[in-house]
CSV table of C-alpha atoms in Angstrom, one decimal:
chain,number,residue,atom,x,y,z
A,12,UNK,CA,190.3,85.9,46.8
A,13,UNK,CA,187.0,84.0,46.9
A,14,UNK,CA,187.2,80.4,46.0
A,15,UNK,CA,184.2,78.6,44.5
A,16,UNK,CA,182.7,75.8,46.6
A,17,UNK,CA,183.8,72.3,45.6
A,18,UNK,CA,181.4,70.2,43.5
A,19,UNK,CA,181.1,67.3,45.9
A,20,UNK,CA,178.9,64.7,44.1
A,21,UNK,CA,179.3,62.1,46.9
A,22,UNK,CA,178.2,64.6,49.6
A,23,UNK,CA,175.3,65.9,47.5
A,24,UNK,CA,174.1,62.3,46.9
A,25,UNK,CA,174.3,61.6,50.6
A,26,UNK,CA,172.3,64.7,51.5
A,27,UNK,CA,169.8,64.0,48.8
A,28,UNK,CA,169.3,60.5,50.1
A,29,UNK,CA,168.8,61.9,53.6
A,30,UNK,CA,166.2,64.4,52.3
A,31,UNK,CA,163.8,61.6,51.4
A,32,UNK,CA,163.7,62.5,47.7
A,33,UNK,CA,162.4,59.6,45.7
A,34,UNK,CA,163.2,60.6,42.1
A,35,UNK,CA,160.1,62.6,41.3
A,36,UNK,CA,160.5,64.7,38.1
A,37,UNK,CA,161.5,68.3,38.7
A,38,UNK,CA,160.6,70.6,35.8
A,39,UNK,CA,163.3,73.2,35.0
A,40,UNK,CA,161.7,75.9,32.9
A,41,UNK,CA,163.6,78.7,31.1
A,42,UNK,CA,163.2,81.0,28.2
A,43,UNK,CA,165.2,79.8,25.3
A,44,UNK,CA,164.9,82.7,22.9
A,45,UNK,CA,166.0,85.7,25.0
A,46,UNK,CA,169.7,85.1,25.9
A,47,UNK,CA,172.6,83.7,23.9
A,48,UNK,CA,173.4,80.1,24.9
A,49,UNK,CA,170.3,79.7,27.2
A,50,UNK,CA,169.8,76.1,26.1
A,51,UNK,CA,173.5,75.3,26.7
A,52,UNK,CA,173.5,76.9,30.2
A,53,UNK,CA,170.3,75.1,31.1
A,54,UNK,CA,171.7,71.8,29.9
A,55,UNK,CA,174.8,72.3,32.0
A,56,UNK,CA,172.9,73.2,35.1
A,57,UNK,CA,170.5,70.3,34.5
A,58,UNK,CA,173.4,67.9,34.1
A,59,UNK,CA,175.0,69.0,37.3
A,60,UNK,CA,171.8,68.4,39.1
A,61,UNK,CA,171.3,65.0,37.4
A,62,UNK,CA,174.8,64.0,38.4
A,63,UNK,CA,173.8,64.0,42.0
A,64,UNK,CA,170.5,62.2,41.5
A,65,UNK,CA,167.9,64.8,40.8
A,66,UNK,CA,165.4,63.9,38.0
A,67,UNK,CA,165.5,67.3,36.2
A,68,UNK,CA,163.4,67.7,33.1
A,69,UNK,CA,164.3,70.7,30.9
A,70,UNK,CA,161.3,72.6,29.7
A,71,UNK,CA,162.4,75.4,27.4
A,72,UNK,CA,159.8,77.9,26.2
A,73,UNK,CA,159.6,81.2,24.3
A,74,UNK,CA,160.1,84.3,26.5
A,75,UNK,CA,156.5,85.4,25.5
A,76,UNK,CA,155.2,82.3,27.3
A,77,UNK,CA,157.7,82.3,30.1
A,78,UNK,CA,157.4,85.9,31.3
A,79,UNK,CA,153.7,85.9,32.2
A,80,UNK,CA,154.3,82.8,34.3
A,81,UNK,CA,157.2,84.5,36.0
A,82,UNK,CA,155.2,87.7,36.7
A,83,UNK,CA,152.3,85.7,38.0
A,84,UNK,CA,154.5,83.5,40.2
A,85,UNK,CA,153.2,80.4,38.5
A,86,UNK,CA,156.6,78.7,37.7
A,87,UNK,CA,157.7,75.6,39.5
A,88,UNK,CA,160.4,75.8,42.1
A,89,UNK,CA,163.2,75.5,39.6
A,90,UNK,CA,163.6,78.0,36.7
A,91,UNK,CA,166.3,80.1,35.1
A,92,UNK,CA,165.7,83.8,34.7
A,93,UNK,CA,167.8,86.9,34.5
A,94,UNK,CA,166.6,90.5,34.9
A,95,UNK,CA,168.8,93.5,34.5
A,96,UNK,CA,169.0,96.8,32.8
A,97,UNK,CA,170.4,96.9,29.3
A,98,UNK,CA,171.5,100.5,29.1
A,99,UNK,CA,175.0,99.5,30.4
A,100,UNK,CA,175.6,96.9,27.7
A,101,UNK,CA,178.5,97.4,25.5
Protein backbone atom coordinates (compact mmCIF):
# COMPACT_ATOMS: atom_id res chain seq x y z
CA UNK A 1 0.00 0.00 0.00
CA UNK A 2 3.00 2.30 -0.30
CA UNK A 3 2.46 5.24 -2.60
CA UNK A 4 5.39 6.84 -4.40
CA UNK A 5 6.12 10.44 -3.50
CA UNK A 6 4.82 13.05 -5.90
CA UNK A 7 7.23 14.58 -8.41
CA UNK A 8 6.71 18.19 -7.37
CA UNK A 9 8.80 20.27 -9.76
CA UNK A 10 7.73 23.60 -8.25
CA UNK A 11 8.70 22.54 -4.72
CA UNK A 12 12.00 21.09 -5.92
CA UNK A 13 12.85 24.34 -7.75
CA UNK A 14 11.98 26.34 -4.63
CA UNK A 15 14.17 24.17 -2.40
CA UNK A 16 16.99 24.28 -4.95
CA UNK A 17 16.84 28.09 -5.05
CA UNK A 18 16.96 28.18 -1.24
CA UNK A 19 20.01 25.92 -1.25
CA UNK A 20 22.18 28.50 -3.00
CA UNK A 21 22.93 26.27 -6.00
CA UNK A 22 24.17 28.45 -8.86
CA UNK A 23 23.99 25.99 -11.76
CA UNK A 24 27.43 24.43 -11.42
CA UNK A 25 27.84 21.31 -13.56
CA UNK A 26 27.17 18.07 -11.71
CA UNK A 27 28.79 15.02 -13.32
CA UNK A 28 26.62 11.91 -13.30
CA UNK A 29 28.86 8.91 -13.98
CA UNK A 30 27.67 5.41 -14.71
CA UNK A 31 28.80 2.23 -16.47
CA UNK A 32 27.06 1.92 -19.80
CA UNK A 33 28.13 -1.58 -20.82
CA UNK A 34 27.11 -3.69 -17.82
CA UNK A 35 23.31 -3.51 -17.57
CA UNK A 36 20.58 -3.45 -20.17
CA UNK A 37 19.20 0.04 -20.75
CA UNK A 38 21.78 1.76 -18.53
CA UNK A 39 21.97 4.72 -20.90
CA UNK A 40 18.19 5.09 -20.99
CA UNK A 41 17.88 4.90 -17.20
CA UNK A 42 20.66 7.46 -16.73
CA UNK A 43 19.01 9.75 -19.27
CA UNK A 44 15.68 9.49 -17.46
CA UNK A 45 17.25 10.23 -14.07
CA UNK A 46 19.29 13.07 -15.54
CA UNK A 47 16.23 14.60 -17.19
CA UNK A 48 14.23 14.49 -13.95
CA UNK A 49 17.08 16.33 -12.24
CA UNK A 50 17.40 18.82 -15.10
CA UNK A 51 13.66 19.49 -14.93
CA UNK A 52 14.09 20.99 -11.48
CA UNK A 53 17.14 23.05 -12.43
CA UNK A 54 20.20 20.90 -11.79
CA UNK A 55 22.94 21.09 -14.42
CA UNK A 56 23.53 17.35 -14.74
CA UNK A 57 26.13 16.15 -17.21
CA UNK A 58 25.96 12.47 -18.11
CA UNK A 59 29.34 10.77 -18.17
CA UNK A 60 28.97 7.17 -19.34
CA UNK A 61 32.01 4.93 -19.18
CA UNK A 62 32.88 1.30 -19.59
CA UNK A 63 32.54 -0.81 -16.46
CA UNK A 64 36.27 -1.58 -16.53
CA UNK A 65 36.96 2.15 -16.05
CA UNK A 66 34.06 2.79 -13.65
CA UNK A 67 34.63 -0.04 -11.16
CA UNK A 68 38.13 0.99 -9.98
CA UNK A 69 36.80 4.51 -9.35
CA UNK A 70 33.89 3.10 -7.39
CA UNK A 71 36.12 0.78 -5.32
CA UNK A 72 38.57 3.62 -4.68
CA UNK A 73 35.78 6.04 -3.64
CA UNK A 74 36.88 8.43 -6.39
CA UNK A 75 33.52 9.05 -8.07
CA UNK A 76 31.73 12.39 -7.77
CA UNK A 77 28.73 12.71 -5.51
CA UNK A 78 26.33 11.54 -8.23
CA UNK A 79 26.70 8.16 -9.88
CA UNK A 80 24.60 5.16 -10.79
CA UNK A 81 25.65 1.72 -9.68
CA UNK A 82 24.07 -1.57 -8.80
CA UNK A 83 25.58 -4.45 -6.92
CA UNK A 84 23.90 -7.74 -6.29
CA UNK A 85 24.35 -11.43 -6.50
CA UNK A 86 23.59 -13.05 -9.82
CA UNK A 87 22.98 -16.63 -8.73
CA UNK A 88 19.27 -15.83 -8.25
CA UNK A 89 18.77 -14.56 -11.79
CA UNK A 90 16.26 -16.46 -13.88
